[in-house]
Amino acid sequence: MHSDKSTKILVTGGTGTTGRLVVEGLRGRGIVPKVGTRNPSRESEVLFDWQQPESASRAFDGVDAVYIVAPTNTSDHGAVVLPILDIARSRGVRRFVLLSASSLEAGGQMMGQIHAYLKDNVLEWTVLRPTWFLQNFSHQQHQNTIRQENAIYSATGSGRVGFIDASDIARSAVSALLEDQSWNRDFILTGPETLSYTDVASKLSGILGRTIRHVNLDVDQLAERYRAGGLDKEYAQTLASMDKWIEDGNEDRVTDGVLVLTKQTPISADVFIRENRQRWLP
C-alpha cells in the first residue's frame, strides 16, 4: 500500500537528528516527503509547529502518513500533541510512526501519552523506542568534553546501554512508513551490543589514539554540570536522573528490532566511532 511513489508523507522534526535522515531515506526510495519544520527555508519544507494548530492543519493537506517527533520545548505531550493528531486524522492521515524512547511505556509520561493515543485511536501505527544514541558522543553533550578534556561525564556507574546509531532509527522509520502492512506495535531499538560509558571511552581511546576517561559523578553533580552548561534547573535534574536509570541496569539489553524492521543488523559502536573520528579532533 505505502510503497507507491504517490505516497504523501510528512516528516515532523524534519531538520532534526532523525528527521533529516528519514527525509534522506525516503528520497532514496523515490519519495519526496513534506519536511515539517518551525523555520522553513527550502521549497520542500513546510511550516509545522506543534504549538500552532493552524500550521499543522495546512501541513497535513494531502498527507497519508506522518513521522512524529514530539516537541522538545514541552514535556506535556498529551496537551500539545494529541489535539494536532486529531487534526491529522480528520485530514485523512492513515499511518502514524512515532519516535519515542526505550524508557517510556505506553501511557507513561511524554511520548508515552502519544503511544497510548495511537494504540487506542488509529488503525495503522508503529512506535519506535530507541535506547540512547551514539550521536550523544559525536554531536551532543559529550562531544565537547571528549574534544577539550578527553573525558566523558556521566552518573551511569558501570551500567550498560545498547547504544544505537540514529541512522538505524531512521531506516527503521522509513520501513515502518512504507511497509505494505502496518506493524501496530512498538519496537525497542538497540545497537548490536551493550556497553558501559567506560567501554565507550576505551573504544574512543583505541580509535583516536589518545586516552579518553569516563568520569563518574553522582546525579546532583551531573545536574550541576548541565546547569552550568545553560540548561534550566528542572531539565538539568531530569536529564541527570536518567543516568540513574542506566546505572540500575534498565538499558542493559539488545533487541532484534532494527533487524526485524530493516532486514539489516544495526551499526556497531566501533564502526560509528571510526566513521565519525574527525568530530573528536581537538
Coordinates of N, CA, C and O in Angstrom, one line a residue, residues 132 141-142 153-155 197 217 219-233 235-243:
W132 N 19.7 4.9 24.0 CA 20.5 6.2 23.9 C 21.3 6.1 22.5 O 21.7 5.1 22.1
Q141 N 26.0 16.3 24.0 CA 26.6 16.8 25.2 C 28.1 16.3 25.4 O 28.9 17.0 26.0
H142 N 28.4 15.1 24.9 CA 29.7 14.6 25.3 C 30.8 15.0 24.3 O 32.0 14.8 24.5
Y153 N 31.6 12.6 31.0 CA 31.0 12.7 32.3 C 29.6 12.1 32.3 O 28.8 12.4 31.5
S154 N 29.4 11.2 33.3 CA 28.0 10.6 33.4 C 27.8 10.2 34.9 O 28.7 10.3 35.7
A155 N 26.6 9.8 35.2 CA 26.3 9.3 36.5 C 25.7 7.9 36.3 O 24.9 7.4 37.1
Y197 N 29.7 3.3 29.8 CA 30.4 4.5 29.4 C 31.9 4.3 29.4 O 32.6 4.9 28.6
L217 N 30.1 10.7 38.0 CA 29.6 11.6 39.0 C 28.4 11.1 39.7 O 27.8 10.1 39.2
V219 N 24.3 12.0 40.6 CA 23.2 12.6 39.9 C 23.3 14.1 40.1 O 23.1 14.9 39.1
D220 N 23.4 14.6 41.3 CA 23.4 16.0 41.6 C 24.6 16.7 41.0 O 24.5 17.9 40.5
Q221 N 25.8 16.1 41.0 CA 26.9 16.7 40.4 C 26.7 16.9 38.9 O 27.1 17.9 38.3
L222 N 26.1 15.8 38.3 CA 25.9 15.9 36.9 C 24.9 17.0 36.5 O 25.1 17.7 35.6
A223 N 23.8 17.1 37.3 CA 22.8 18.1 37.1 C 23.5 19.5 37.2 O 23.1 20.4 36.4
E224 N 24.4 19.6 38.1 CA 25.1 20.9 38.3 C 25.9 21.2 37.0 O 25.9 22.4 36.6
R225 N 26.5 20.2 36.5 CA 27.3 20.4 35.2 C 26.4 20.9 34.1 O 26.7 21.8 33.3
Y226 N 25.2 20.2 34.0 CA 24.2 20.6 33.0 C 23.7 22.0 33.2 O 23.6 22.8 32.2
R227 N 23.5 22.4 34.4 CA 23.0 23.8 34.7 C 24.1 24.8 34.3 O 23.8 25.8 33.7
A228 N 25.3 24.5 34.6 CA 26.5 25.4 34.3 C 26.6 25.5 32.8 O 27.0 26.5 32.3
G229 N 26.1 24.4 32.1 CA 26.1 24.5 30.6 C 24.9 25.2 30.0 O 24.8 25.2 28.8
G230 N 24.0 25.7 30.8 CA 22.9 26.5 30.3 C 21.6 25.9 30.4 O 20.6 26.5 29.9
L231 N 21.4 24.7 30.9 CA 20.1 24.1 30.9 C 19.4 24.6 32.2 O 20.0 24.9 33.2
D232 N 18.0 24.7 32.1 CA 17.3 25.2 33.2 C 17.3 24.1 34.3 O 17.5 22.9 34.0
K233 N 17.1 24.5 35.6 CA 17.3 23.6 36.7 C 16.5 22.3 36.6 O 17.1 21.2 36.8
Y235 N 15.1 20.8 34.0 CA 15.5 19.9 32.9 C 16.9 19.3 33.2 O 17.1 18.1 32.9
A236 N 17.8 20.0 33.8 CA 19.1 19.5 34.1 C 19.0 18.3 35.1 O 19.6 17.3 34.9
Q237 N 18.1 18.5 36.0 CA 17.9 17.4 37.0 C 17.3 16.2 36.4 O 17.7 15.0 36.7
T238 N 16.3 16.4 35.5 CA 15.6 15.3 34.8 C 16.6 14.5 34.0 O 16.7 13.3 34.0
L239 N 17.4 15.2 33.2 CA 18.4 14.6 32.3 C 19.4 13.8 33.1 O 19.7 12.7 32.8
A240 N 19.9 14.4 34.2 CA 20.9 13.7 35.0 C 20.3 12.5 35.7 O 21.0 11.4 35.8
S241 N 19.1 12.6 36.1 CA 18.5 11.4 36.8 C 18.2 10.2 35.9 O 18.1 9.1 36.3
M242 N 18.2 10.5 34.6 CA 18.1 9.4 33.6 C 19.3 8.5 33.6 O 19.2 7.3 33.3
D243 N 20.4 9.1 34.0 CA 21.6 8.2 34.1 C 21.5 7.2 35.2 O 22.1 6.1 35.1

